[in-house]
Short mmCIF file of C-alpha atoms in Angstrom, two decimals:
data_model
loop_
_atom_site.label_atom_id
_atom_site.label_comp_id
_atom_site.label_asym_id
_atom_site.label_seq_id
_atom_site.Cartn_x
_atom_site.Cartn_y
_atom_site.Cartn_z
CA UNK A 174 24.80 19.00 107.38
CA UNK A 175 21.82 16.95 106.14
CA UNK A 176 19.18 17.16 107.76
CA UNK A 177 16.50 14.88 106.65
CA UNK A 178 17.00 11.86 104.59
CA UNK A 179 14.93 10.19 101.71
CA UNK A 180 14.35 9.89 97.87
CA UNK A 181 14.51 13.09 95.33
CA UNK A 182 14.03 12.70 92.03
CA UNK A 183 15.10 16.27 89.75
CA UNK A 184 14.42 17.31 86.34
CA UNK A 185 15.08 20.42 84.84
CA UNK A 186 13.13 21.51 82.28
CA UNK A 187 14.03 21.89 78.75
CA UNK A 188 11.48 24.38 78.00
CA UNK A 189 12.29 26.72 80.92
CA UNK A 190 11.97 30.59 79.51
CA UNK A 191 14.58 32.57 82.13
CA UNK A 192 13.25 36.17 79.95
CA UNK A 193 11.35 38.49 81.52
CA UNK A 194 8.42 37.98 78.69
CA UNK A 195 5.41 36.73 79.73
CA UNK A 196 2.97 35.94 77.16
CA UNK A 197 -0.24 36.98 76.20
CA UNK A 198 -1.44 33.86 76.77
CA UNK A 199 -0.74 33.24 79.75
CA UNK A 200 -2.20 37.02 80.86
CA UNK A 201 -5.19 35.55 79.88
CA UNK A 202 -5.17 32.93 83.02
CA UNK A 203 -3.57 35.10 85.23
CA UNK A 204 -3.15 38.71 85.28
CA UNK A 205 -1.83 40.21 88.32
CA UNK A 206 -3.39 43.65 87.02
CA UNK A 207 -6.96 41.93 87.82
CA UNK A 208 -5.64 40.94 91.33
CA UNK A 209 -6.55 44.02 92.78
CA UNK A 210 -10.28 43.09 93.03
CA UNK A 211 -9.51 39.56 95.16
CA UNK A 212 -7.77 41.06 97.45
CA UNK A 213 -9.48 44.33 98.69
CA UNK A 214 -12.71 41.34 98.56
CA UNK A 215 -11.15 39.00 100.35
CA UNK A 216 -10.20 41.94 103.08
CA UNK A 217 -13.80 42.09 103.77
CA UNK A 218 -13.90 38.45 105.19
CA UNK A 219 -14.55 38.30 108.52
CA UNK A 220 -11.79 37.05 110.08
CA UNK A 221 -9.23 37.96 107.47
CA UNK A 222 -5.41 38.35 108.97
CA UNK A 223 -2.20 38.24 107.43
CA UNK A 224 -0.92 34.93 107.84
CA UNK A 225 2.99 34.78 109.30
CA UNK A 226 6.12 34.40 107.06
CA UNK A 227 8.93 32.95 109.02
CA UNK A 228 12.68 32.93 108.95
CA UNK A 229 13.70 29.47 109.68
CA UNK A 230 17.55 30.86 110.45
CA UNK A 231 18.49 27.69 112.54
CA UNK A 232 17.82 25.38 109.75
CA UNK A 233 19.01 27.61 106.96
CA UNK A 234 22.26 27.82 108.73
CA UNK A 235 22.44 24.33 109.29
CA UNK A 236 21.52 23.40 105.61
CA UNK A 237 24.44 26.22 104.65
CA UNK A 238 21.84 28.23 102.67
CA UNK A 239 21.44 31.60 103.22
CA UNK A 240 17.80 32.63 104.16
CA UNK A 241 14.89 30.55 104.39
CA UNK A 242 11.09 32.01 104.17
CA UNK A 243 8.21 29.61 105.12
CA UNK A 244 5.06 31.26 104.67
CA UNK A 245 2.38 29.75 107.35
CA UNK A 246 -0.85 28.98 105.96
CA UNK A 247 -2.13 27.06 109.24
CA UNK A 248 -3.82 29.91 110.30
CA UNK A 249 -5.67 31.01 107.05
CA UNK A 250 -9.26 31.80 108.56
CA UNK A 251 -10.65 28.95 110.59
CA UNK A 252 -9.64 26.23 107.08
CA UNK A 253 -5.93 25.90 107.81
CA UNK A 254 -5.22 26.17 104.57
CA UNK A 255 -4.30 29.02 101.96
CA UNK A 256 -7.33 26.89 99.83
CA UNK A 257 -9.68 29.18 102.21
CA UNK A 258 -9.13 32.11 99.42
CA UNK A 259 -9.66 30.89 96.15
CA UNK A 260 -12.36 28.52 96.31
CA UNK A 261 -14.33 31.00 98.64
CA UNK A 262 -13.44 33.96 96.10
CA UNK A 263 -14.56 32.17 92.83
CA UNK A 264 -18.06 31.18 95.07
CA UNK A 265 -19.00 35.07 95.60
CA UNK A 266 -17.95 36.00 92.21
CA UNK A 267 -20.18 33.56 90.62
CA UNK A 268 -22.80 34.46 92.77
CA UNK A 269 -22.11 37.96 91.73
CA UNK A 270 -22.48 36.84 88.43
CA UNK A 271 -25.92 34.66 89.01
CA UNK A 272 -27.17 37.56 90.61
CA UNK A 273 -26.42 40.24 88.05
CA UNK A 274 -27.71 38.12 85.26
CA UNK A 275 -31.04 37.99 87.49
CA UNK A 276 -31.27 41.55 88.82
CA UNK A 277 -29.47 43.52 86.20
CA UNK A 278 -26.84 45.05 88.49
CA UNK A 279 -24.01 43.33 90.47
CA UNK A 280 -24.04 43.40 94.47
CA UNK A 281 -21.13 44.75 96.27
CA UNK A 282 -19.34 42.26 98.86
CA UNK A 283 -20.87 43.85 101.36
CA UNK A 284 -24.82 43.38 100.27
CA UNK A 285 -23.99 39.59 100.11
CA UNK A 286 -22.21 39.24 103.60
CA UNK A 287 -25.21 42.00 105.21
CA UNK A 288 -27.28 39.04 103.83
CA UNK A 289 -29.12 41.72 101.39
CA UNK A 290 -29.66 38.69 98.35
CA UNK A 291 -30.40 35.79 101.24
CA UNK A 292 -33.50 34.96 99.42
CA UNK A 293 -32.18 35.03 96.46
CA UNK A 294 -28.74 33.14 96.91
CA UNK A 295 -30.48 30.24 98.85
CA UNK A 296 -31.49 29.54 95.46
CA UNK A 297 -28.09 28.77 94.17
CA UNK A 298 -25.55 25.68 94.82
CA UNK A 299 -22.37 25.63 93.98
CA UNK A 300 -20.40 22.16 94.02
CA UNK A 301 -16.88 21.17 92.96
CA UNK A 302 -14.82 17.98 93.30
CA UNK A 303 -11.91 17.75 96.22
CA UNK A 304 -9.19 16.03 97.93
CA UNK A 305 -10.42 17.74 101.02
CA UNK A 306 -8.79 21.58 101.62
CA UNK A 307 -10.33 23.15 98.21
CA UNK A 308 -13.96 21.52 98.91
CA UNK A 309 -14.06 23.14 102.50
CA UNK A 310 -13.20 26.52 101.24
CA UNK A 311 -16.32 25.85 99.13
CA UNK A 312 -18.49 24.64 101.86
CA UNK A 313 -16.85 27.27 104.32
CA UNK A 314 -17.79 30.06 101.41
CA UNK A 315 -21.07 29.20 100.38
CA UNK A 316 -21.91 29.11 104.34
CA UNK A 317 -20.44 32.75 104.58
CA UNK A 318 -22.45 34.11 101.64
CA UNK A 319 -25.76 32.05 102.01
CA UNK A 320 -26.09 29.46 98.79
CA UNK A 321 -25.59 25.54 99.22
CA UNK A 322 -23.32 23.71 98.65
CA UNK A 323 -22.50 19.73 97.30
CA UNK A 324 -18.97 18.46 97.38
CA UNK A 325 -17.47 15.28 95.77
CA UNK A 326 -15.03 13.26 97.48
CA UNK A 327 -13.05 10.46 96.47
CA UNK A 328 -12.33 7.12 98.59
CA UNK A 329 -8.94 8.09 100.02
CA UNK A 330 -10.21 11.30 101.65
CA UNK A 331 -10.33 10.99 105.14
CA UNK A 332 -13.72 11.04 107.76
CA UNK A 333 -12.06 14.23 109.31
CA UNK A 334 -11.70 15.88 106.32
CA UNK A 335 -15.54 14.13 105.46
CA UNK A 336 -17.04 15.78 108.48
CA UNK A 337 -15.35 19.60 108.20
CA UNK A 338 -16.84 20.32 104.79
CA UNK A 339 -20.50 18.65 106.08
CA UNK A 340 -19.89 20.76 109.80
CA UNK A 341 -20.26 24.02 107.27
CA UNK A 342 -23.16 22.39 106.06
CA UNK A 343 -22.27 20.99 102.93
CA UNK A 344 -23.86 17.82 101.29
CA UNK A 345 -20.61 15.42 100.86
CA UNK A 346 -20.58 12.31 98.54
CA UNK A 347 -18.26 9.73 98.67
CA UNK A 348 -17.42 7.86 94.99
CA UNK A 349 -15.24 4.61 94.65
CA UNK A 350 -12.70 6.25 92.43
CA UNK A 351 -9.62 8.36 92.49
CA UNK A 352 -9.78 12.63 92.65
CA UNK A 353 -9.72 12.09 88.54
CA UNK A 354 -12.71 10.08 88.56
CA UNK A 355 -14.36 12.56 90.84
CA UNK A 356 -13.72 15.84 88.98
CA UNK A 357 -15.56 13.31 86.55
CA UNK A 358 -18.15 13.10 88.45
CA UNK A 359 -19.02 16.43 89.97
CA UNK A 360 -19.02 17.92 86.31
CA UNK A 361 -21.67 15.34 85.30
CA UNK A 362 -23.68 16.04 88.34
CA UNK A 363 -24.02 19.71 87.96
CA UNK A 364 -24.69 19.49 84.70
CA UNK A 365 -27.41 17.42 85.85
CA UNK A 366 -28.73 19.26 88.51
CA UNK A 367 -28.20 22.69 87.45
CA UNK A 368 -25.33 23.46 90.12
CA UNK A 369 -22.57 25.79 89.53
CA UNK A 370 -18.81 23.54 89.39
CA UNK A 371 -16.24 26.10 90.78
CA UNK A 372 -13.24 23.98 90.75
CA UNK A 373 -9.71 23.77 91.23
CA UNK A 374 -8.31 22.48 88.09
CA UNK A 375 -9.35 23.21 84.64
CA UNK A 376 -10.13 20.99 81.74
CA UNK A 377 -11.74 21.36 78.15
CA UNK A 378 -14.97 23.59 78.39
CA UNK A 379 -14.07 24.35 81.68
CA UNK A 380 -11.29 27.22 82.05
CA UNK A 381 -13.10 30.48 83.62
CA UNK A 382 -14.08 29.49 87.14
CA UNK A 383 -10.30 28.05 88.04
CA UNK A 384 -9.01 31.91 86.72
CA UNK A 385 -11.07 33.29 89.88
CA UNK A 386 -9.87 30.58 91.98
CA UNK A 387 -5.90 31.34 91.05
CA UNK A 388 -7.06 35.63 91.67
CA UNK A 389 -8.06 34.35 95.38
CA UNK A 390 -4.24 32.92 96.02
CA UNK A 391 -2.99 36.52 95.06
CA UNK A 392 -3.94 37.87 98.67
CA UNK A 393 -1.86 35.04 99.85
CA UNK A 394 0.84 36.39 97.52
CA UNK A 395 0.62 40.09 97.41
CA UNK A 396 1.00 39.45 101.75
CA UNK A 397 3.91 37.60 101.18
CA UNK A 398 5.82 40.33 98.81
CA UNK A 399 4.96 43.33 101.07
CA UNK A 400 6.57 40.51 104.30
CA UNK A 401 9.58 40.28 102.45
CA UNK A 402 10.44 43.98 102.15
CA UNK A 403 12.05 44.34 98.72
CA UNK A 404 13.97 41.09 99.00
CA UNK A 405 13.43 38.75 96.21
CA UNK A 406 14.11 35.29 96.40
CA UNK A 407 16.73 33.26 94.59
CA UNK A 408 14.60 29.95 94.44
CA UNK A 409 10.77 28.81 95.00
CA UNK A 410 9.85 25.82 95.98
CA UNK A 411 6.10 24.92 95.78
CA UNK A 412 3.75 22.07 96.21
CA UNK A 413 2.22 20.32 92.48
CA UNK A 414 -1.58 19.22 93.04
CA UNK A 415 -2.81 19.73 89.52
CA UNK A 416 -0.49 23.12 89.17
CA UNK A 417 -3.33 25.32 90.43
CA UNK A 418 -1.06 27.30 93.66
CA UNK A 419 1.76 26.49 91.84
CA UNK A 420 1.17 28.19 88.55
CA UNK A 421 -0.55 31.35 90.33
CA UNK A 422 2.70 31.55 92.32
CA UNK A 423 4.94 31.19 89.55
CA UNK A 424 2.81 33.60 86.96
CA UNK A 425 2.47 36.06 89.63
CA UNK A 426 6.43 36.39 90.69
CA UNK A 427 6.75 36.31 86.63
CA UNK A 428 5.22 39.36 86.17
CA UNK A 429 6.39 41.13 89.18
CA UNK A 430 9.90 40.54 89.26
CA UNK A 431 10.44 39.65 85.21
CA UNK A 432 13.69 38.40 84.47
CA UNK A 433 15.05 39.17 88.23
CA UNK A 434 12.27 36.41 89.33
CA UNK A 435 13.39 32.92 91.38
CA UNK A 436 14.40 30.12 90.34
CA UNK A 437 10.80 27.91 90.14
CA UNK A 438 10.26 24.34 90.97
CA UNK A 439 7.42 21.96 91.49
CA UNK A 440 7.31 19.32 93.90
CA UNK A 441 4.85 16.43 93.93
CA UNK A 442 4.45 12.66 95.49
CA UNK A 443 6.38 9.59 93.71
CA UNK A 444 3.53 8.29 92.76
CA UNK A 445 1.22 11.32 91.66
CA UNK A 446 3.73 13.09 89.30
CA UNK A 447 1.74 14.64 87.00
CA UNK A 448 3.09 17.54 86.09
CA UNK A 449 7.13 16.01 86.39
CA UNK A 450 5.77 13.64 83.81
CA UNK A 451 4.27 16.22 81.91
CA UNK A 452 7.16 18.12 81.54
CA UNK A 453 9.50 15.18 80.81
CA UNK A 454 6.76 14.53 77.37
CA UNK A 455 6.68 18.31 76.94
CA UNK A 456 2.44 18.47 76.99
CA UNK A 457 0.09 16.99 79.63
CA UNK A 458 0.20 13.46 80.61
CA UNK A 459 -2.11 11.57 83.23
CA UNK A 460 -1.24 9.16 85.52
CA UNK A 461 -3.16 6.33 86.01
CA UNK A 462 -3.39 4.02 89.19
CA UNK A 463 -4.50 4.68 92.81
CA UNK A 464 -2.21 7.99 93.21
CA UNK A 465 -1.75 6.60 96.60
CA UNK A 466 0.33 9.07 98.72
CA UNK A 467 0.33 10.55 102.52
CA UNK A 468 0.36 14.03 100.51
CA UNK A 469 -3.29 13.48 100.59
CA UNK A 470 -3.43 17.59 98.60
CA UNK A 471 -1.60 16.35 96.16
CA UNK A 472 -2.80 13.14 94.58
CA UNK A 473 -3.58 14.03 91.34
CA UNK A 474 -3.20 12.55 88.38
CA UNK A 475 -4.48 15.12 85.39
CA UNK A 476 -2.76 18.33 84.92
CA UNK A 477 -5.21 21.37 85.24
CA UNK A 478 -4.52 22.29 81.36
CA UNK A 479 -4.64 26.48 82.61
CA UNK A 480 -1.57 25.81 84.60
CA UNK A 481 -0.04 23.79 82.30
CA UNK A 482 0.50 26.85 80.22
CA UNK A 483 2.23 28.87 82.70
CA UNK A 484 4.23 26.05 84.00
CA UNK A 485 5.66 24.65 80.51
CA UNK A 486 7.57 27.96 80.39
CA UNK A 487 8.06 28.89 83.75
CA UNK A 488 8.91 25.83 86.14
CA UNK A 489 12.55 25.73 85.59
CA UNK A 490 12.22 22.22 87.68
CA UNK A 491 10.05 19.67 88.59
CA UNK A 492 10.76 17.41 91.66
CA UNK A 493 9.29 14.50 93.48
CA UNK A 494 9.91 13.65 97.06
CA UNK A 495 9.59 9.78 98.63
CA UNK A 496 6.64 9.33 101.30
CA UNK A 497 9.37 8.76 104.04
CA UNK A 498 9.97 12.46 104.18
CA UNK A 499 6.89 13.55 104.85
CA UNK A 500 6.55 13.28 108.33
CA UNK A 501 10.31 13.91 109.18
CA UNK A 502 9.62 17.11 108.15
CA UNK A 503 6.40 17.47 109.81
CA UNK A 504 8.46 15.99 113.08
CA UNK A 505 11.18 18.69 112.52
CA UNK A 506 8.74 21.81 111.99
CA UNK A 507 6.10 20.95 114.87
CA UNK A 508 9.26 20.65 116.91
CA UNK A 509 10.91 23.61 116.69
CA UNK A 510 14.08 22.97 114.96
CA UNK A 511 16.88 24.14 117.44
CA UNK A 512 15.88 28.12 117.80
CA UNK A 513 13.24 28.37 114.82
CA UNK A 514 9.62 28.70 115.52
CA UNK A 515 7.44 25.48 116.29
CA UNK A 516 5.24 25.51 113.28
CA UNK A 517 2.40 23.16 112.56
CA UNK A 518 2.53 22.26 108.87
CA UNK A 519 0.14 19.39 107.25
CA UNK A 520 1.32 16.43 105.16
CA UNK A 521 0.64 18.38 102.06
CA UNK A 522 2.70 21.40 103.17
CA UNK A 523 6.21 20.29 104.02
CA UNK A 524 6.82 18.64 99.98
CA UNK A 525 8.53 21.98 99.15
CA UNK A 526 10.81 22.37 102.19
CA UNK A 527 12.15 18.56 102.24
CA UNK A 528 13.13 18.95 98.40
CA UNK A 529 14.93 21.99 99.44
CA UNK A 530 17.29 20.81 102.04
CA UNK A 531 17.31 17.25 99.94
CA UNK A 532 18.32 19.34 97.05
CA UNK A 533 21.04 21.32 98.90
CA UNK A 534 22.86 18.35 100.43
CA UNK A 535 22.97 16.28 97.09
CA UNK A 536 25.82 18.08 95.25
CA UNK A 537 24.58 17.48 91.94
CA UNK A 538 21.49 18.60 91.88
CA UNK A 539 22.19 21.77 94.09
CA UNK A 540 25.26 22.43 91.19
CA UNK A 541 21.93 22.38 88.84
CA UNK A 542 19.72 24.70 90.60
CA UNK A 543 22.71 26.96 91.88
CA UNK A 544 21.87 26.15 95.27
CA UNK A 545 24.66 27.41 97.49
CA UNK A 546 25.26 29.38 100.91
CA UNK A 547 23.89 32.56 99.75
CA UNK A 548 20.64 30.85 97.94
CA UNK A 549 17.22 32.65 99.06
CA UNK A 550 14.89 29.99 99.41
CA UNK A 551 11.10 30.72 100.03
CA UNK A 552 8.39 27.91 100.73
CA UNK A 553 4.87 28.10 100.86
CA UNK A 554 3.24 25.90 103.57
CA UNK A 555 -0.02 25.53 102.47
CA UNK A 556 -1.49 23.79 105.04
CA UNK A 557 -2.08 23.23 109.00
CA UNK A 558 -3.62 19.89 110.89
CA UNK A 559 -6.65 19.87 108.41
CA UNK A 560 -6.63 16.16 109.14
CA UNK A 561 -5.88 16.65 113.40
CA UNK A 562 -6.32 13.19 114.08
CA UNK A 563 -3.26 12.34 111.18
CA UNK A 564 -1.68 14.86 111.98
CA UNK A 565 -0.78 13.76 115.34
CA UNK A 566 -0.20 10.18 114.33
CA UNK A 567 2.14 11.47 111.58
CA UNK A 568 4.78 13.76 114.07
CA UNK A 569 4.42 11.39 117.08
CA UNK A 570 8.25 9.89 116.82
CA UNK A 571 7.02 6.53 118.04
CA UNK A 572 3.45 5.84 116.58
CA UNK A 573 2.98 3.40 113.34
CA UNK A 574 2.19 5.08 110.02
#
């Protein structure tokens, strides 16, 4: 039975290593043997719950695969968004750092939330460029641990989005470009200023900060492995940005599971295929034009080059879904499909599912992925209503996109 309709493009990659040997190099950019650290810190949060990973058994059956996991990231602190860990991680760690260089020793998480080093980290701004969910983590951490914070935005991001990163008290400007243009122009800026980038993506003379931002997402993970109980999936499908989530995922699951680990694929917008393109050249390739897409988290057009180097290796696919499907399968999650859970996903978070059930009802491609009934399928929804006031115009059946 198909489910949703619309557009899939699919290509595997040449390059894909199915070995269990994961590289030195790539233990460089993420080592799950450091992950230890983020997640006991990231414990300490107040707030901090395990977010829910649900079995969506009504469409699974209905799609004839055999399970399907969708981990719920709408209810990640008060963000919505699984962003809330890594930018917020890779703020305290550099104010850690800032602090250590200044006193000598390093404070504990606790000194910094008990507001021991107010003075001190009032001192400090942090800043970083953003489509909207990463630059609220920042705004939302540097609020939590006391520094200030400056956040670049580019012209497609919403007001809502605007107005949650500046209701945590952040300093938001707006620039005419695209989220290229504005990576561009935070790095300048801080350079300028004497803030502290902690970004996302990574690009030359820039690589350190993004490592603590991918360590964050490993709570997100290291939750999801102890929710699935010694089941390993048979296929990931996961939302393409820049490759930041994607790459931690895929590198994490890498080292854990070696050569038993799923089957990985990357899914991005039509028109903000980076890392498709990428792979399809066999190094990084940018893509120029307005990136315009309703997967507002994912219009991107430079490859962060850190996840590049996990992904070159490890994606064994990289997909792009048409705009069409976006809020179908919003509609069909908020719903409730038949007896699964009503689940509120964003416009960025639902990519990975519709190239899943696209995948599995095109015979083809599901022959190419070995997608069948007994296929294991587990998505990541990164996202709630971050946007609320899109979000309801996007699953209302009858309004006007």
């Amino acid at each position: 039975m198909q489910i949703i309709t619309g557009q899939l493009t699919h290509f595997v990659n040449p390059l894909a290593r199915r070995d269990n040997v994961y590289s030195e190099q790539q233990r460089k950019i993420l080592d799950i043997d450091k992950s230890h650290e983020a997640i006991e810190t990231i414990r300490l949060w107040p707030g901090y719950s395990v977010t829910p990973l649900y079995s969506l058994n009504s469409m699974a059956r209905d799609a004839d695969i055999g399970k399907l996991w969708y981990k719920d990231e709408s209810r990640r602190f008060d963000l919505k968004s699984f962003k809330a860990l890594g930018g917020a991680y890779a703020v305290i760690r550099q104010l850690q750092k800032a602090l250590e260089q200044k006193l000598g020793k390093t404070p504990d998480t606790r000194e910094i939330l008990a507001g021991k080093w107010r003075k001190e980290i009032q001192e400090i701004t942090v800043s970083c460029a953003t489509d909207g969910n990463h630059g609220r983590s920042v705004a939302w951490g540097a609020r939590l641990f006391g520094c200030s914070a400056v956040i670049y935005i580019h012209r497609d991001v919403s007001e809502g989005r605007k107005e949650c990163m500046e209701s945590f008290g952040a300093r938001v400007i707006r620039i005419e470009g695209n989220y290229d243009d504005s990576v561009k122009m935070a790095d300048a800026e801080a350079k300028a200023n004497g803030y502290i980038i902690v970004s996302d993506t990574s690009y030359p003379g820039y690589t350190e900060i993004p490592k603590d931002v991918a360590l964050g997402y490993t709570a997100m993970l290291s939750e999801l492995v102890d929710q699935l109980g010694g089941e390993i999936p048979t296929h990931v499908f996961v939302q393409g940005g820049v490759g930041g989530l994607a790459s931690t995922v895929c590198g994490y699951f890498w080292q854990l599971w070696g050569n038993e680990r799923p089957r990985f694929s990357v899914v991005e917008p039509e028109q903000a295929n980076c890392l498709q393109q990428s792979a399809r050249a066999g190094e990084p390739v940018r893509v120029e034009g307005s990136l315009t897409t309703l997967m507002a988290g994912l219009a991107c057009g430079e490859v962060s080059i850190l996840a590049w180097e996990i992904l070159k290796n490890g994606s064994d696919d990289f997909m792009t879904v048409s705009e069409d499907t976006v809020p179908a399968t919003m509609r069909l999650l908020a719903q409730g499909y038949r007896n699964d859970p009503a689940i509120e996903a964003g416009e960025s978070a639902v990519p990975g599912l519709a190239a899943a059930l696209l995948a599995r009802a095109d015979q083809e491609i599901a022959r190419k992925m070995q997608l069948d009934s007994s296929s294991k399928i587990l998505l990541i929804g990164t996202e709630g209503a971050t946007d609320p006031e899109l979000y309801q115009k996007l699953v209302d059946i009858d309004s006007e996109i």
